[in-house]
Amino acid sequence: MSSLFIKRLLAFIFIGLGSWCLFFPGTVESLGLKPEYVTGSIVHMLLIACFGAQAVLCGMVIAFSEFTPRTFLVFGLAGSIPFFVFNYYFYFVAEVFTHWMLLDFLGNIVILGCGIAGYRLSKREQSRIEIA
């Protein structure tokens, strides 16, 4: 496994899930929110689609950028830890999310893991280049 594979996996996650939010915001709302919070309003659709568009943009930036070990580490931490807080609050405290949103929590664990794995792999790859 290489750091390039990890970077492509991160890009795929963001582009894939972002596209789902962008093109099918109604299914995201109905699966992710408890029934009492589902409105199907154009405002909800707009906000979910905007979130999806930003995730697609993030995925494209990941796909077309050079990642250094530091990039992987910062992205893994900044791309997951704030979302752990978000998921925790809206699942356990405010009780807005359904059990389906635990998949988002799992996704954030994968993002953190990719960041750490990418950091380690790219450090190893970098040191091989320096030795040669």
PDB file of C-alpha atoms in Angstrom, residues 21-22 24-27 29-30 38-50:
ATOM      1  CA  CYS A  21     -25.527  14.779  -0.686  1.00  0.00           C
ATOM      2  CA  LEU A  22     -25.327  17.009  -3.755  1.00  0.00           C
ATOM      3  CA  PHE A  24     -29.848  13.170  -3.572  1.00  0.00           C
ATOM      4  CA  PRO A  25     -30.271  15.481  -0.573  1.00  0.00           C
ATOM      5  CA  GLY A  26     -33.740  14.111   0.170  1.00  0.00           C
ATOM      6  CA  THR A  27     -32.453  10.596   0.800  1.00  0.00           C
ATOM      7  CA  GLU A  29     -32.220  13.915   5.035  1.00  0.00           C
ATOM      8  CA  SER A  30     -34.671  11.021   5.372  1.00  0.00           C
ATOM      9  CA  VAL A  38     -37.372  15.702   8.379  1.00  0.00           C
ATOM     10  CA  THR A  39     -39.180  18.493   6.552  1.00  0.00           C
ATOM     11  CA  GLY A  40     -38.269  17.935   2.929  1.00  0.00           C
ATOM     12  CA  SER A  41     -38.140  21.720   2.618  1.00  0.00           C
ATOM     13  CA  ILE A  42     -36.175  23.398  -0.119  1.00  0.00           C
ATOM     14  CA  VAL A  43     -33.983  24.992   2.574  1.00  0.00           C
ATOM     15  CA  HIS A  44     -32.976  21.591   3.940  1.00  0.00           C
ATOM     16  CA  MET A  45     -32.297  20.336   0.415  1.00  0.00           C
ATOM     17  CA  LEU A  46     -30.228  23.445  -0.325  1.00  0.00           C
ATOM     18  CA  LEU A  47     -28.119  23.116   2.828  1.00  0.00           C
ATOM     19  CA  ILE A  48     -27.487  19.396   2.341  1.00  0.00           C
ATOM     20  CA  ALA A  49     -26.601  19.951  -1.323  1.00  0.00           C
ATOM     21  CA  CYS A  50     -24.225  22.800  -0.369  1.00  0.00           C
TER      22      CYS A  50
END
